[in-house]
Short mmCIF file of C-alpha atoms in Angstrom, two decimals:
data_model
loop_
_atom_site.label_atom_id
_atom_site.label_comp_id
_atom_site.label_asym_id
_atom_site.label_seq_id
_atom_site.Cartn_x
_atom_site.Cartn_y
_atom_site.Cartn_z
CA MET A 1 128.54 24.11 141.48
CA TYR A 2 126.87 27.51 142.14
CA GLN A 3 125.89 26.98 145.75
CA ASN A 4 129.08 28.65 146.98
CA PHE A 5 128.09 31.98 145.25
CA PHE A 6 124.93 32.29 147.33
CA LYS A 7 124.95 33.36 150.87
CA PRO A 8 122.18 32.39 153.31
CA PHE A 9 119.80 35.27 154.44
CA PRO A 10 120.58 36.80 157.79
CA ALA A 11 118.49 35.59 160.66
CA GLY A 12 115.12 37.47 161.07
CA ILE A 13 114.90 38.37 157.22
CA GLN A 14 112.39 36.18 155.34
CA GLN A 15 113.91 34.55 152.19
CA PRO A 16 112.22 36.12 149.15
CA THR A 17 110.06 33.96 146.96
CA SER A 18 110.30 36.22 143.79
CA HIS A 19 112.40 39.19 142.49
CA ASP A 20 109.77 41.75 143.51
CA ASP A 21 110.01 40.55 147.19
CA ALA A 22 113.92 41.04 147.34
CA PRO A 23 115.06 43.46 150.06
CA GLN A 24 115.60 46.90 148.76
CA GLU A 25 118.18 49.49 150.02
CA PRO A 26 116.61 52.03 152.22
CA ALA A 27 115.99 55.21 149.94
CA GLU A 28 117.23 58.49 151.04
CA PRO A 29 114.58 61.15 151.60
CA ILE A 30 114.19 63.51 148.59
CA PRO A 31 115.11 67.07 149.39
CA GLN A 32 112.28 69.64 148.95
CA VAL A 33 113.31 72.56 146.50
CA ASP A 34 111.57 75.84 146.79
CA ALA A 35 110.52 76.57 143.18
CA GLN A 36 110.71 80.30 143.57
CA ALA A 37 114.20 80.22 144.64
CA VAL A 38 115.27 78.54 141.24
CA PRO A 39 116.23 81.03 138.62
CA THR A 40 114.54 80.93 135.25
CA THR A 41 116.85 79.15 132.73
CA THR A 42 117.64 80.85 129.41
CA ASN A 43 119.01 79.32 126.29
CA ALA A 44 121.67 81.39 124.58
CA THR A 45 121.20 79.62 121.35
CA GLN A 46 117.43 80.69 121.23
CA PRO A 47 117.56 84.51 120.71
CA ASP A 48 114.49 86.68 121.18
CA ILE A 49 113.52 87.25 117.65
CA PRO A 50 111.45 90.42 117.11
CA PRO A 51 108.06 90.48 115.18
CA PHE A 52 108.27 91.57 111.45
CA ASP A 53 107.42 95.11 110.75
CA ILE A 54 106.08 95.89 107.31
CA ASP A 55 107.68 99.43 107.35
CA GLU A 56 111.17 98.03 107.46
CA LEU A 57 110.29 96.63 103.83
CA SER A 58 108.21 99.54 102.84
CA ASP A 59 111.15 101.86 103.16
CA LEU A 60 112.80 100.09 100.20
CA ASN A 61 111.78 101.60 96.83
CA SER A 62 111.85 98.23 95.23
CA PHE A 63 112.34 94.81 96.75
CA PHE A 64 112.44 91.20 95.49
CA CYS A 65 111.13 88.69 98.23
CA THR A 66 110.39 85.03 98.02
CA ILE A 67 107.77 83.17 100.15
CA VAL A 68 108.76 79.42 100.43
CA CYS A 69 107.07 76.61 102.32
CA GLY A 70 105.48 73.20 101.68
CA ARG A 71 102.05 72.63 100.08
CA ARG A 72 99.01 74.24 102.05
CA GLN A 73 101.24 75.68 104.71
CA GLY A 74 100.14 79.26 104.25
CA LYS A 75 102.04 80.98 101.21
CA THR A 76 99.04 82.83 99.83
CA THR A 77 97.53 83.64 103.27
CA LEU A 78 100.86 85.21 104.38
CA CYS A 79 101.17 87.15 100.97
CA GLU A 80 97.61 88.47 101.52
CA HIS A 81 98.52 89.51 104.95
CA LEU A 82 101.57 91.35 103.91
CA VAL A 83 100.03 93.24 101.13
CA ASP A 84 97.07 94.13 103.36
CA GLN A 85 99.70 95.53 105.61
CA HIS A 86 101.47 97.46 102.65
CA GLN A 87 98.10 99.08 101.57
CA LYS A 88 97.23 100.19 105.14
CA SER A 89 100.71 101.72 105.52
CA LYS A 90 102.02 105.24 104.61
CA LYS A 91 103.40 103.94 101.43
CA PRO A 92 100.82 101.88 99.65
CA PHE A 93 101.21 100.60 96.17
CA THR A 94 99.30 102.23 93.30
CA HIS A 95 99.25 99.11 91.11
CA ILE A 96 99.31 95.41 92.02
CA PHE A 97 99.59 92.65 89.33
CA LEU A 98 99.03 88.96 89.85
CA VAL A 99 100.78 86.28 87.63
CA SER A 100 99.42 82.90 88.32
CA GLY A 101 99.10 79.74 86.57
CA THR A 102 96.16 78.78 88.51
CA GLY A 103 94.40 82.23 89.16
CA ALA A 104 93.68 81.24 92.63
CA GLY A 105 93.77 83.43 95.67
CA PHE A 106 94.16 87.10 95.97
CA TYR A 107 90.53 87.91 95.22
CA PRO A 108 89.03 90.58 95.56
CA GLY A 109 92.25 92.11 96.37
CA VAL A 110 93.74 92.09 92.83
CA PRO A 111 90.96 93.00 90.24
CA LYS A 112 90.48 91.09 87.08
CA ARG A 113 92.04 93.55 84.75
CA PHE A 114 95.51 92.91 86.69
CA ARG A 115 95.52 89.32 86.63
CA SER A 116 97.31 87.00 84.06
CA SER A 117 98.31 83.39 83.78
CA ASP A 118 101.20 84.07 81.31
CA MET A 119 104.62 84.93 82.49
CA SER A 120 105.22 87.23 79.55
CA LYS A 121 103.12 89.76 81.48
CA LEU A 122 106.37 90.38 83.49
CA ASP A 123 107.93 91.82 80.18
CA GLU A 124 105.07 94.34 79.97
CA ILE A 125 105.25 95.32 83.60
CA GLU A 126 109.06 95.97 83.37
CA ALA A 127 108.64 97.94 80.16
CA GLY A 128 105.89 100.02 81.56
CA GLN A 129 107.91 100.90 84.69
CA LYS A 130 110.84 101.84 82.57
CA ALA A 131 108.68 104.17 80.41
CA VAL A 132 107.32 105.98 83.69
CA LYS A 133 111.08 106.51 84.83
CA GLU A 134 111.89 107.95 81.35
CA TRP A 135 109.03 110.11 81.18
CA ASN A 136 109.66 111.65 84.65
CA GLN A 137 113.33 112.04 83.84
CA SER A 138 112.52 114.16 80.78
CA HIS A 139 109.48 116.27 82.02
CA PRO A 140 108.90 118.97 84.57
CA ARG A 141 108.13 117.93 88.12
CA LYS A 142 104.46 118.93 87.72
CA GLU A 143 104.13 116.27 85.10
CA TRP A 144 105.61 113.34 86.86
CA ILE A 145 103.75 110.20 87.08
CA LYS A 146 103.40 108.23 90.37
CA GLN A 147 103.68 104.52 89.94
CA LYS A 148 104.62 102.17 92.74
CA THR A 149 104.04 98.69 91.46
CA LEU A 150 103.81 95.28 93.10
CA VAL A 151 103.96 91.92 91.34
CA ILE A 152 102.81 88.71 92.78
CA VAL A 153 104.15 85.77 91.13
CA ASP A 154 102.41 82.47 92.28
CA ASP A 155 101.98 78.83 91.18
CA CYS A 156 103.78 79.14 87.94
CA ALA A 157 105.73 76.02 87.78
CA THR A 158 102.80 74.20 85.98
CA SER A 159 104.76 73.91 82.75
CA SER A 160 108.28 74.25 81.49
CA ALA A 161 107.54 77.40 79.63
CA GLN A 162 105.84 78.89 82.76
CA CYS A 163 108.72 77.69 85.02
CA LEU A 164 110.35 80.32 87.35
CA ARG A 165 113.70 79.18 86.31
CA ASN A 166 112.94 79.89 82.70
CA SER A 167 111.74 83.32 83.13
CA ALA A 168 114.45 85.83 81.73
CA ALA A 169 112.15 88.75 83.04
CA LEU A 170 112.16 87.49 86.73
CA GLU A 171 115.93 87.06 86.42
CA ARG A 172 116.27 90.67 85.28
CA ALA A 173 113.79 91.75 88.12
CA ALA A 174 116.00 89.94 90.76
CA LEU A 175 119.24 91.38 89.47
CA ASN A 176 118.32 94.86 88.23
CA GLY A 177 114.74 95.74 89.23
CA ARG A 178 115.81 98.21 91.96
CA HIS A 179 117.23 100.36 89.21
CA TRP A 180 113.80 100.70 87.49
CA GLY A 181 112.55 103.10 90.12
CA HIS A 182 113.56 106.03 92.56
CA GLY A 183 117.18 106.02 93.67
CA GLY A 184 120.49 105.61 91.92
CA GLY A 185 121.03 109.08 91.28
CA GLU A 186 120.61 110.59 87.89
CA GLN A 187 119.89 107.17 86.41
CA GLY A 188 116.80 106.55 88.73
CA ASP A 189 113.20 107.71 88.76
CA PRO A 190 113.16 111.30 90.19
CA MET A 191 109.76 110.49 91.62
CA LYS A 192 110.27 109.50 95.25
CA GLY A 193 108.70 106.04 96.16
CA ASN A 194 108.36 105.11 92.45
CA GLY A 195 109.61 101.43 91.71
CA VAL A 196 108.43 97.66 91.08
CA SER A 197 108.54 95.20 93.75
CA TYR A 198 108.10 91.31 93.61
CA TYR A 199 106.80 88.56 95.89
CA VAL A 200 107.56 85.24 94.46
CA LEU A 201 105.53 82.32 95.84
CA SER A 202 106.88 78.57 95.60
CA GLN A 203 106.71 75.26 97.15
CA SER A 204 110.23 74.60 96.16
CA TYR A 205 113.19 76.90 97.04
CA THR A 206 115.20 75.74 94.04
CA ALA A 207 112.31 76.75 91.75
CA CYS A 208 114.09 79.91 91.46
CA THR A 209 117.61 80.29 89.83
CA ARG A 210 120.57 80.62 92.20
CA ARG A 211 121.15 84.29 91.02
CA GLN A 212 117.54 85.07 91.95
CA ARG A 213 117.89 83.33 95.33
CA LEU A 214 121.06 85.27 96.23
CA ASN A 215 119.50 88.58 95.25
CA THR A 216 116.44 88.21 97.27
CA ASP A 217 115.97 90.99 99.80
CA VAL A 218 113.63 89.09 102.43
CA CYS A 219 113.03 85.23 102.13
CA PHE A 220 109.98 84.22 104.15
CA CYS A 221 110.36 80.51 104.96
CA GLY A 222 107.92 78.26 106.72
CA PHE A 223 107.65 74.59 107.27
CA SER A 224 108.98 72.32 104.47
CA PRO A 225 109.22 68.63 104.49
CA ALA A 226 112.14 68.66 102.22
CA HIS A 227 115.29 68.57 104.28
CA SER A 228 117.89 69.07 101.57
CA GLU A 229 115.98 72.26 100.34
CA GLN A 230 115.57 73.64 103.79
CA GLU A 231 119.43 72.98 104.24
CA LEU A 232 120.14 74.94 101.22
CA LEU A 233 117.74 77.70 102.20
CA LEU A 234 119.46 78.32 105.55
CA SER A 235 122.86 78.24 104.11
CA GLU A 236 122.34 80.68 101.18
CA ASN A 237 120.50 83.12 103.36
CA GLY A 238 123.15 83.49 105.99
CA PHE A 239 121.02 81.83 108.79
CA PHE A 240 124.15 80.16 109.91
CA THR A 241 126.13 82.57 111.80
CA ASN A 242 128.48 79.97 113.03
CA THR A 243 129.32 77.65 109.88
CA GLY A 244 130.90 74.87 112.16
CA ARG A 245 129.17 71.58 112.62
CA GLY A 246 127.82 72.60 116.14
CA GLY A 247 126.77 76.06 114.85
CA LYS A 248 124.79 74.59 112.03
CA GLN A 249 122.86 72.24 114.32
CA VAL A 250 122.05 75.06 116.65
CA GLY A 251 120.66 76.93 113.63
CA ARG A 252 118.60 74.07 112.21
CA GLU A 253 117.09 73.41 115.76
CA PHE A 254 116.27 76.98 116.19
CA PHE A 255 114.63 77.33 112.86
CA ARG A 256 112.51 74.32 113.37
CA SER A 257 111.54 75.34 116.99
CA VAL A 258 110.19 78.61 115.46
CA VAL A 259 108.44 77.50 112.25
CA ASN A 260 106.74 74.59 114.10
CA ALA A 261 105.68 76.65 117.26
CA VAL A 262 102.30 77.48 115.91
CA PRO A 263 100.66 76.77 112.37
CA TYR A 264 101.42 79.12 109.59
CA ARG A 265 104.50 80.65 111.25
CA PHE A 266 107.24 81.97 109.11
CA LEU A 267 110.64 83.41 109.65
CA ALA A 268 111.46 86.34 107.54
CA ILE A 269 115.39 86.41 106.91
CA MET A 270 116.10 90.10 105.90
CA ASN A 271 119.06 89.87 103.54
CA PHE A 272 119.12 93.80 102.87
CA LYS A 273 120.07 94.23 106.52
CA GLN A 274 123.68 95.14 107.21
CA GLY A 275 125.73 93.93 110.14
CA LYS A 276 124.42 90.45 110.27
CA THR A 277 126.37 89.54 113.44
CA ALA A 278 123.29 87.76 115.26
CA LEU A 279 120.13 86.39 114.27
CA ASP A 280 118.09 88.83 116.10
CA LYS A 281 119.65 91.64 113.93
CA TYR A 282 118.15 90.38 110.63
CA VAL A 283 115.44 87.60 111.38
CA ARG A 284 111.93 88.28 112.11
CA THR A 285 108.89 86.17 112.98
CA VAL A 286 105.69 86.62 111.02
CA ASP A 287 102.28 84.87 111.18
CA ALA A 288 99.98 84.18 108.29
CA VAL A 289 96.75 85.90 109.50
CA PRO A 290 93.67 85.32 107.19
CA ARG A 291 91.89 88.38 106.12
CA LYS A 292 88.65 88.96 107.88
CA ARG A 293 87.03 91.32 105.37
CA PRO A 294 88.72 90.87 101.98
CA ARG A 295 88.65 94.08 99.98
CA GLN A 296 90.16 95.46 96.69
CA TRP A 297 93.63 96.72 97.31
CA PHE A 298 93.48 99.43 94.76
CA GLY A 299 91.80 100.98 91.62
CA THR A 300 88.10 101.34 90.91
CA ALA A 301 85.10 98.99 90.83
CA SER A 302 85.50 99.03 86.83
CA ASP A 303 88.79 97.27 86.96
CA ASP A 304 87.07 94.12 88.18
CA ASP A 305 84.76 93.95 85.04
CA GLU A 306 85.53 91.21 82.58
#
């Protein structure tokens, strides 16, 4: 019944014995293209993000920064790299404290006298900075005290008592820490440069409270396997300049393309910047560079005694 659907092959053409032997339509020649004549393509959704400059952050008397990424993705290495740059700049810290549940890392940068495993140490640091401010406000200029403090809070989610979310001192630091140093008119410390700054390291973006997150000056974010937290991080830090569905997808793809480009690459989202009209206005790239010759960042050799 199907024989009427098949026509005999024209004379001179051998009937194929298999599908591979079937006659093919003559292919048109492929035109040759001069590669030099083709202009380079650019993607408008992939802006040219400049590298992070530590001086942009050092110009702040006080700051509250978070470093967030997955396990063993370079949080400590990045923080050590940033502090190294601070201490080599024109505005180094006079004191650096480490509050860590594990006590790992940052050695010999932070000497033993300035290490603690208890979050209550944050209350002492706050009280000490306020005391310096009050002293400088009530004494002549020649008696002023210079105290530019950095606090590194790392790996403190080891118990409910040590959790970042349960720390009232960390909450006050995020909301009011900038008022404990220089600036703010008559209410601030008259000594230029004085203040207390924070680097908070965490595997989980939601380990900090929402108020802490929304008052972060710079969020250093790297690769994280948790999609929901990554989405919240990008949304809360203004990474989506276009909040439409297409704009958000562009933002997600751009974020992944940057942090996955090379190992230990982070994006620095600088929330303290004004005029966030485009990503390249307030977003920077920074790589976690291991220290070649670790050194003590401040103080004397006796500060490292037990």
